[in-house]
GROMACS .gro file of C-alpha atoms in nm:
model
  371
    1UNK     CA    1  -4.320   3.199  -1.870
    2UNK     CA    2  -4.164   2.905  -1.683
    3UNK     CA    3  -4.226   2.880  -1.308
    4UNK     CA    4  -3.969   3.035  -1.075
    5UNK     CA    5  -3.865   2.693  -0.942
    6UNK     CA    6  -3.792   2.568  -1.297
    7UNK     CA    7  -3.587   2.877  -1.388
    8UNK     CA    8  -3.392   2.848  -1.061
    9UNK     CA    9  -3.315   2.478  -1.120
   10UNK     CA   10  -3.193   2.560  -1.473
   11UNK     CA   11  -2.959   2.830  -1.337
   12UNK     CA   12  -2.822   2.591  -1.074
   13UNK     CA   13  -2.775   2.323  -1.338
   14UNK     CA   14  -2.581   2.565  -1.555
   15UNK     CA   15  -2.356   2.663  -1.264
   16UNK     CA   16  -2.292   2.296  -1.180
   17UNK     CA   17  -2.198   2.221  -1.541
   18UNK     CA   18  -1.953   2.514  -1.550
   19UNK     CA   19  -1.795   2.392  -1.226
   20UNK     CA   20  -1.753   2.041  -1.358
   21UNK     CA   21  -1.565   2.169  -1.664
   22UNK     CA   22  -1.291   2.330  -1.455
   23UNK     CA   23  -0.940   2.198  -1.533
   24UNK     CA   24  -0.833   1.905  -1.316
   25UNK     CA   25  -0.542   2.093  -1.157
   26UNK     CA   26  -0.776   2.376  -1.054
   27UNK     CA   27  -1.022   2.133  -0.895
   28UNK     CA   28  -0.738   1.961  -0.708
   29UNK     CA   29  -0.610   2.297  -0.586
   30UNK     CA   30  -0.957   2.394  -0.460
   31UNK     CA   31  -1.012   2.064  -0.280
   32UNK     CA   32  -0.664   2.067  -0.128
   33UNK     CA   33  -0.744   2.386   0.068
   34UNK     CA   34  -1.083   2.283   0.207
   35UNK     CA   35  -1.140   2.177   0.570
   36UNK     CA   36  -1.273   1.820   0.620
   37UNK     CA   37  -1.648   1.894   0.622
   38UNK     CA   38  -1.657   2.110   0.303
   39UNK     CA   39  -1.407   1.871   0.141
   40UNK     CA   40  -1.636   1.569   0.170
   41UNK     CA   41  -1.936   1.781   0.066
   42UNK     CA   42  -1.778   1.928  -0.248
   43UNK     CA   43  -1.625   1.599  -0.360
   44UNK     CA   44  -1.984   1.492  -0.426
   45UNK     CA   45  -2.038   1.766  -0.687
   46UNK     CA   46  -1.962   1.525  -0.970
   47UNK     CA   47  -1.794   1.196  -1.050
   48UNK     CA   48  -1.486   1.376  -1.181
   49UNK     CA   49  -1.449   1.577  -0.859
   50UNK     CA   50  -1.488   1.255  -0.659
   51UNK     CA   51  -1.210   1.091  -0.860
   52UNK     CA   52  -0.980   1.393  -0.819
   53UNK     CA   53  -1.044   1.404  -0.444
   54UNK     CA   54  -0.803   1.114  -0.389
   55UNK     CA   55  -0.518   1.328  -0.525
   56UNK     CA   56  -0.633   1.638  -0.337
   57UNK     CA   57  -0.656   1.438  -0.014
   58UNK     CA   58  -0.279   1.387  -0.012
   59UNK     CA   59  -0.214   1.759  -0.061
   60UNK     CA   60  -0.471   1.880   0.192
   61UNK     CA   61  -0.296   1.980   0.516
   62UNK     CA   62  -0.611   1.898   0.716
   63UNK     CA   63  -0.572   1.527   0.632
   64UNK     CA   64  -0.198   1.492   0.683
   65UNK     CA   65  -0.144   1.271   0.988
   66UNK     CA   66   0.203   1.213   1.128
   67UNK     CA   67   0.389   0.888   1.073
   68UNK     CA   68   0.399   0.715   1.411
   69UNK     CA   69   0.632   0.428   1.332
   70UNK     CA   70   0.694   0.107   1.139
   71UNK     CA   71   0.535  -0.235   1.135
   72UNK     CA   72   0.767  -0.526   1.065
   73UNK     CA   73   0.801  -0.898   1.134
   74UNK     CA   74   1.016  -1.082   1.387
   75UNK     CA   75   1.122  -1.447   1.388
   76UNK     CA   76   1.115  -1.616   1.728
   77UNK     CA   77   1.268  -1.962   1.776
   78UNK     CA   78   1.033  -2.201   1.954
   79UNK     CA   79   1.043  -2.562   2.068
   80UNK     CA   80   0.750  -2.804   2.064
   81UNK     CA   81   0.812  -3.171   2.152
   82UNK     CA   82   1.185  -3.139   2.081
   83UNK     CA   83   1.105  -2.985   1.742
   84UNK     CA   84   1.238  -2.634   1.672
   85UNK     CA   85   1.068  -2.388   1.442
   86UNK     CA   86   1.054  -2.012   1.382
   87UNK     CA   87   0.728  -1.830   1.455
   88UNK     CA   88   0.653  -1.505   1.274
   89UNK     CA   89   0.515  -1.222   1.487
   90UNK     CA   90   0.403  -0.870   1.409
   91UNK     CA   91   0.614  -0.601   1.575
   92UNK     CA   92   0.591  -0.225   1.587
   93UNK     CA   93   0.849   0.041   1.660
   94UNK     CA   94   0.752   0.399   1.746
   95UNK     CA   95   0.945   0.689   1.605
   96UNK     CA   96   1.116   0.883   1.888
   97UNK     CA   97   0.875   1.177   1.873
   98UNK     CA   98   0.576   0.942   1.884
   99UNK     CA   99   0.691   0.710   2.164
  100UNK     CA  100   0.425   0.506   2.343
  101UNK     CA  101   0.145   0.627   2.115
  102UNK     CA  102   0.091   0.290   1.947
  103UNK     CA  103   0.138  -0.054   2.094
  104UNK     CA  104   0.125  -0.406   1.955
  105UNK     CA  105  -0.228  -0.521   2.036
  106UNK     CA  106  -0.252  -0.817   1.800
  107UNK     CA  107  -0.170  -1.082   2.057
  108UNK     CA  108  -0.454  -0.955   2.275
  109UNK     CA  109  -0.723  -0.934   2.009
  110UNK     CA  110  -0.621  -1.235   1.795
  111UNK     CA  111  -0.444  -1.458   2.042
  112UNK     CA  112  -0.537  -1.792   1.884
  113UNK     CA  113  -0.386  -1.713   1.547
  114UNK     CA  114  -0.043  -1.697   1.394
  115UNK     CA  115  -0.040  -1.355   1.231
  116UNK     CA  116   0.143  -1.186   0.946
  117UNK     CA  117   0.099  -0.839   0.795
  118UNK     CA  118   0.026  -0.872   0.426
  119UNK     CA  119  -0.019  -0.505   0.342
  120UNK     CA  120  -0.081  -0.162   0.495
  121UNK     CA  121  -0.284   0.117   0.336
  122UNK     CA  122  -0.378   0.456   0.483
  123UNK     CA  123  -0.380   0.344   0.846
  124UNK     CA  124  -0.542   0.001   0.802
  125UNK     CA  125  -0.360  -0.332   0.804
  126UNK     CA  126  -0.439  -0.638   0.599
  127UNK     CA  127  -0.348  -0.926   0.831
  128UNK     CA  128  -0.328  -1.296   0.753
  129UNK     CA  129  -0.423  -1.528   1.038
  130UNK     CA  130  -0.359  -1.901   1.059
  131UNK     CA  131  -0.516  -2.106   1.335
  132UNK     CA  132  -0.258  -2.298   1.538
  133UNK     CA  133  -0.496  -2.595   1.549
  134UNK     CA  134  -0.563  -2.583   1.173
  135UNK     CA  135  -0.253  -2.433   1.009
  136UNK     CA  136  -0.391  -2.475   0.657
  137UNK     CA  137  -0.701  -2.266   0.736
  138UNK     CA  138  -0.627  -1.906   0.645
  139UNK     CA  139  -0.843  -1.607   0.727
  140UNK     CA  140  -0.784  -1.244   0.637
  141UNK     CA  141  -0.850  -0.946   0.863
  142UNK     CA  142  -0.871  -0.573   0.804
  143UNK     CA  143  -0.744  -0.428   1.130
  144UNK     CA  144  -0.726  -0.069   1.254
  145UNK     CA  145  -0.452  -0.046   1.522
  146UNK     CA  146  -0.546   0.312   1.618
  147UNK     CA  147  -0.887   0.209   1.754
  148UNK     CA  148  -0.803  -0.162   1.799
  149UNK     CA  149  -1.089  -0.270   1.579
  150UNK     CA  150  -1.127  -0.559   1.334
  151UNK     CA  151  -1.332  -0.426   1.044
  152UNK     CA  152  -1.393  -0.745   0.850
  153UNK     CA  153  -1.300  -1.111   0.830
  154UNK     CA  154  -1.313  -1.337   0.526
  155UNK     CA  155  -1.141  -1.636   0.371
  156UNK     CA  156  -0.926  -1.653   0.062
  157UNK     CA  157  -1.106  -1.721  -0.267
  158UNK     CA  158  -1.177  -2.091  -0.330
  159UNK     CA  159  -0.909  -2.271  -0.524
  160UNK     CA  160  -0.994  -2.342  -0.884
  161UNK     CA  161  -0.849  -2.692  -0.856
  162UNK     CA  162  -0.787  -2.892  -0.538
  163UNK     CA  163  -0.410  -2.888  -0.581
  164UNK     CA  164  -0.158  -2.778  -0.326
  165UNK     CA  165   0.053  -2.579  -0.568
  166UNK     CA  166  -0.194  -2.300  -0.635
  167UNK     CA  167  -0.058  -1.984  -0.474
  168UNK     CA  168  -0.193  -1.641  -0.380
  169UNK     CA  169  -0.044  -1.293  -0.340
  170UNK     CA  170  -0.250  -1.006  -0.200
  171UNK     CA  171  -0.261  -0.628  -0.233
  172UNK     CA  172  -0.479  -0.397  -0.024
  173UNK     CA  173  -0.672  -0.084  -0.121
  174UNK     CA  174  -0.841   0.159   0.117
  175UNK     CA  175  -0.941   0.513   0.020
  176UNK     CA  176  -1.008   0.737   0.327
  177UNK     CA  177  -1.219   0.961   0.105
  178UNK     CA  178  -1.464   0.673   0.049
  179UNK     CA  179  -1.468   0.500   0.384
  180UNK     CA  180  -1.683   0.205   0.276
  181UNK     CA  181  -1.453   0.135  -0.018
  182UNK     CA  182  -1.209  -0.138   0.076
  183UNK     CA  183  -1.078  -0.383  -0.181
  184UNK     CA  184  -0.831  -0.668  -0.175
  185UNK     CA  185  -0.669  -0.772  -0.500
  186UNK     CA  186  -0.570  -1.139  -0.495
  187UNK     CA  187  -0.315  -1.242  -0.757
  188UNK     CA  188  -0.337  -1.612  -0.832
  189UNK     CA  189  -0.093  -1.847  -0.999
  190UNK     CA  190   0.078  -2.184  -0.998
  191UNK     CA  191   0.390  -2.308  -0.827
  192UNK     CA  192   0.564  -2.528  -1.082
  193UNK     CA  193   0.933  -2.472  -1.145
  194UNK     CA  194   0.879  -2.115  -1.026
  195UNK     CA  195   0.586  -1.911  -0.899
  196UNK     CA  196   0.385  -1.734  -1.170
  197UNK     CA  197   0.092  -1.507  -1.092
  198UNK     CA  198  -0.111  -1.477  -1.412
  199UNK     CA  199  -0.464  -1.383  -1.298
  200UNK     CA  200  -0.637  -1.182  -1.028
  201UNK     CA  201  -0.963  -1.161  -0.838
  202UNK     CA  202  -1.100  -0.869  -0.633
  203UNK     CA  203  -1.276  -0.882  -0.297
  204UNK     CA  204  -1.511  -0.594  -0.216
  205UNK     CA  205  -1.569  -0.498   0.147
  206UNK     CA  206  -1.902  -0.342   0.047
  207UNK     CA  207  -2.048  -0.652  -0.118
  208UNK     CA  208  -1.857  -0.913   0.085
  209UNK     CA  209  -1.794  -1.114  -0.230
  210UNK     CA  210  -1.511  -1.206  -0.465
  211UNK     CA  211  -1.539  -1.110  -0.829
  212UNK     CA  212  -1.465  -1.379  -1.083
  213UNK     CA  213  -1.098  -1.426  -1.167
  214UNK     CA  214  -0.958  -1.228  -1.459
  215UNK     CA  215  -0.671  -1.353  -1.671
  216UNK     CA  216  -0.375  -1.124  -1.730
  217UNK     CA  217  -0.253  -1.065  -2.083
  218UNK     CA  218   0.000  -1.282  -2.261
  219UNK     CA  219   0.340  -1.265  -2.095
  220UNK     CA  220   0.218  -1.049  -1.802
  221UNK     CA  221   0.337  -1.201  -1.474
  222UNK     CA  222   0.347  -1.049  -1.127
  223UNK     CA  223   0.674  -1.060  -0.932
  224UNK     CA  224   0.630  -1.276  -0.624
  225UNK     CA  225   0.834  -1.051  -0.394
  226UNK     CA  226   0.678  -0.722  -0.514
  227UNK     CA  227   0.464  -0.508  -0.282
  228UNK     CA  228   0.130  -0.358  -0.376
  229UNK     CA  229   0.110   0.023  -0.386
  230UNK     CA  230  -0.220   0.214  -0.379
  231UNK     CA  231  -0.219   0.550  -0.560
  232UNK     CA  232  -0.512   0.752  -0.695
  233UNK     CA  233  -0.764   0.470  -0.669
  234UNK     CA  234  -0.539   0.214  -0.840
  235UNK     CA  235  -0.340  -0.081  -0.706
  236UNK     CA  236   0.008  -0.112  -0.859
  237UNK     CA  237   0.243  -0.412  -0.877
  238UNK     CA  238   0.572  -0.477  -1.055
  239UNK     CA  239   0.580  -0.740  -1.330
  240UNK     CA  240   0.857  -0.973  -1.442
  241UNK     CA  241   0.905  -0.747  -1.747
  242UNK     CA  242   0.987  -0.455  -1.512
  243UNK     CA  243   0.658  -0.289  -1.605
  244UNK     CA  244   0.398  -0.168  -1.356
  245UNK     CA  245   0.056  -0.330  -1.358
  246UNK     CA  246  -0.212  -0.078  -1.256
  247UNK     CA  247  -0.547  -0.230  -1.150
  248UNK     CA  248  -0.876  -0.046  -1.098
  249UNK     CA  249  -1.049  -0.237  -0.814
  250UNK     CA  250  -1.389  -0.087  -0.890
  251UNK     CA  251  -1.399  -0.179  -1.258
  252UNK     CA  252  -1.176  -0.483  -1.246
  253UNK     CA  253  -0.973  -0.347  -1.538
  254UNK     CA  254  -0.599  -0.296  -1.564
  255UNK     CA  255  -0.333  -0.123  -1.770
  256UNK     CA  256   0.043  -0.150  -1.800
  257UNK     CA  257   0.274   0.141  -1.720
  258UNK     CA  258   0.616   0.149  -1.881
  259UNK     CA  259   0.905   0.222  -1.641
  260UNK     CA  260   1.131   0.526  -1.686
  261UNK     CA  261   1.428   0.487  -1.920
  262UNK     CA  262   1.722   0.446  -1.686
  263UNK     CA  263   2.049   0.259  -1.651
  264UNK     CA  264   2.042  -0.114  -1.571
  265UNK     CA  265   1.949  -0.163  -1.206
  266UNK     CA  266   2.017  -0.445  -0.963
  267UNK     CA  267   1.705  -0.360  -0.765
  268UNK     CA  268   1.368  -0.211  -0.852
  269UNK     CA  269   1.091  -0.089  -0.625
  270UNK     CA  270   0.773   0.120  -0.636
  271UNK     CA  271   0.648   0.346  -0.357
  272UNK     CA  272   0.384   0.613  -0.293
  273UNK     CA  273   0.475   0.963  -0.179
  274UNK     CA  274   0.248   1.269  -0.167
  275UNK     CA  275  -0.017   1.097  -0.377
  276UNK     CA  276   0.223   1.016  -0.663
  277UNK     CA  277   0.369   0.687  -0.782
  278UNK     CA  278   0.747   0.662  -0.738
  279UNK     CA  279   0.980   0.423  -0.920
  280UNK     CA  280   1.309   0.348  -0.741
  281UNK     CA  281   1.617   0.196  -0.903
  282UNK     CA  282   1.943   0.095  -0.734
  283UNK     CA  283   2.244   0.012  -0.951
  284UNK     CA  284   2.557  -0.190  -0.870
  285UNK     CA  285   2.739   0.124  -0.756
  286UNK     CA  286   2.474   0.187  -0.486
  287UNK     CA  287   2.332   0.487  -0.672
  288UNK     CA  288   1.964   0.531  -0.590
  289UNK     CA  289   1.740   0.707  -0.843
  290UNK     CA  290   1.381   0.802  -0.764
  291UNK     CA  291   1.143   0.879  -1.049
  292UNK     CA  292   0.794   1.031  -1.014
  293UNK     CA  293   0.505   0.954  -1.249
  294UNK     CA  294   0.364   1.296  -1.341
  295UNK     CA  295   0.085   1.162  -1.564
  296UNK     CA  296  -0.051   0.810  -1.593
  297UNK     CA  297  -0.210   0.894  -1.930
  298UNK     CA  298   0.111   1.010  -2.097
  299UNK     CA  299   0.324   0.783  -1.870
  300UNK     CA  300   0.568   1.069  -1.820
  301UNK     CA  301   0.836   1.008  -1.556
  302UNK     CA  302   1.047   1.282  -1.397
  303UNK     CA  303   1.374   1.217  -1.212
  304UNK     CA  304   1.323   1.369  -0.866
  305UNK     CA  305   1.612   1.241  -0.650
  306UNK     CA  306   1.951   1.078  -0.704
  307UNK     CA  307   2.171   0.975  -0.410
  308UNK     CA  308   2.465   0.740  -0.358
  309UNK     CA  309   2.578   0.530  -0.064
  310UNK     CA  310   2.608   0.171   0.058
  311UNK     CA  311   2.332   0.244   0.306
  312UNK     CA  312   2.080   0.190   0.026
  313UNK     CA  313   2.182  -0.175  -0.001
  314UNK     CA  314   1.936  -0.244   0.283
  315UNK     CA  315   1.560  -0.266   0.312
  316UNK     CA  316   1.397   0.076   0.269
  317UNK     CA  317   1.055   0.238   0.241
  318UNK     CA  318   0.943   0.592   0.157
  319UNK     CA  319   0.755   0.825   0.388
  320UNK     CA  320   0.401   0.861   0.242
  321UNK     CA  321   0.397   1.239   0.291
  322UNK     CA  322   0.755   1.366   0.305
  323UNK     CA  323   1.072   1.330   0.099
  324UNK     CA  324   1.221   1.091   0.353
  325UNK     CA  325   1.347   0.737   0.309
  326UNK     CA  326   1.351   0.497   0.605
  327UNK     CA  327   1.633   0.243   0.586
  328UNK     CA  328   1.630  -0.075   0.796
  329UNK     CA  329   1.939  -0.299   0.814
  330UNK     CA  330   1.913  -0.649   0.671
  331UNK     CA  331   2.136  -0.795   0.944
  332UNK     CA  332   2.074  -0.770   1.318
  333UNK     CA  333   2.434  -0.661   1.388
  334UNK     CA  334   2.334  -0.301   1.329
  335UNK     CA  335   1.961  -0.300   1.391
  336UNK     CA  336   1.906   0.074   1.414
  337UNK     CA  337   1.648   0.238   1.191
  338UNK     CA  338   1.785   0.528   0.987
  339UNK     CA  339   1.605   0.808   0.803
  340UNK     CA  340   1.751   0.980   0.496
  341UNK     CA  341   1.638   1.325   0.384
  342UNK     CA  342   1.606   1.290   0.007
  343UNK     CA  343   1.646   1.664  -0.050
  344UNK     CA  344   1.975   1.699   0.141
  345UNK     CA  345   2.102   1.342   0.179
  346UNK     CA  346   2.130   1.393   0.555
  347UNK     CA  347   2.108   1.073   0.763
  348UNK     CA  348   1.956   1.047   1.110
  349UNK     CA  349   1.955   0.751   1.347
  350UNK     CA  350   1.607   0.697   1.486
  351UNK     CA  351   1.547   0.391   1.703
  352UNK     CA  352   1.650   0.032   1.764
  353UNK     CA  353   1.466  -0.261   1.610
  354UNK     CA  354   1.411  -0.599   1.773
  355UNK     CA  355   1.715  -0.833   1.768
  356UNK     CA  356   1.489  -1.092   1.599
  357UNK     CA  357   1.369  -0.851   1.329
  358UNK     CA  358   1.332  -1.003   0.982
  359UNK     CA  359   1.449  -0.714   0.766
  360UNK     CA  360   1.450  -0.928   0.452
  361UNK     CA  361   1.069  -0.897   0.463
  362UNK     CA  362   0.858  -0.588   0.400
  363UNK     CA  363   0.836  -0.292   0.635
  364UNK     CA  364   0.539  -0.056   0.646
  365UNK     CA  365   0.521   0.308   0.755
  366UNK     CA  366   0.219   0.350   0.980
  367UNK     CA  367  -0.002   0.659   1.005
  368UNK     CA  368  -0.312   0.616   1.227
  369UNK     CA  369  -0.665   0.633   1.090
  370UNK     CA  370  -0.910   0.731   1.366
  371UNK     CA  371  -1.246   0.717   1.189
   0.00000   0.00000   0.00000
């Protein structure tokens, strides 16, 4: 007869195997109800549970922080030796219910640098800093505004050829479920007649190194003005073929997601809401359609919202947790931020933006991360 310890380990092994074989939706449902401490303990049961925890995190009420406001850029006109130029600054606006909870601390902590927000992911900012004394020297920062802490500093990957027309575009990935897991995806290309991003490299916060550049497939090009979206452990970017490029920062692999079949659109965008990838289309009649990707394997899209109005002809961004769209005016004549309830279409005026706000650039919804 086998020792008691051996029989007990075999029983525990059998129970663990039966738990691992639970359907994905059941595992997500279980994890979505757990308090923080059991959540992080049970996500270690297996690799599959760990992967599903990213989805469950967005549905777990214990991890749902409130959106405190928006980060955006302002252009300030300056004069140096009778020469005028516009300096880009990072600005923040609190939502009315969250007034005075977050302030702009960048000029205090990084006063010697000209700063620009490159991306925002789960409460952390990816910030580009250029030294005023050496404007061609670029450094990247991962900054947590909630605790006013710079997590890491590094330089862009070395250029493959010493030519001025090599260009970079960055996307940021931070998973709160795996706190040490921070990646930056750097899309690289050439500025000839037009900018083409045809390869990418990945920087790992854990190793502090860049992985070797990987070439994209034939005809796959990243749109210069597209924004990176992090969903379920993957970084997503729009391509010139109106597809979505989905990159796994851990493996360095990628796949292409076909967009939903819809009417011709004058504007395309991707967003993240409630842990799902959203595809937004705006046609010439100002009709906004929002599609949700139900399954990345089957690439099944479901039409979730459809609204109409000239208000959507401005810069907008989705709330990461709620069915709300924040709309910011492109012009400074009417620089009031507006929220739109996607379920009812009801509009609400929130707060004023800076008169020097650059609403042609990105805006980012900010939810603090306190760990």
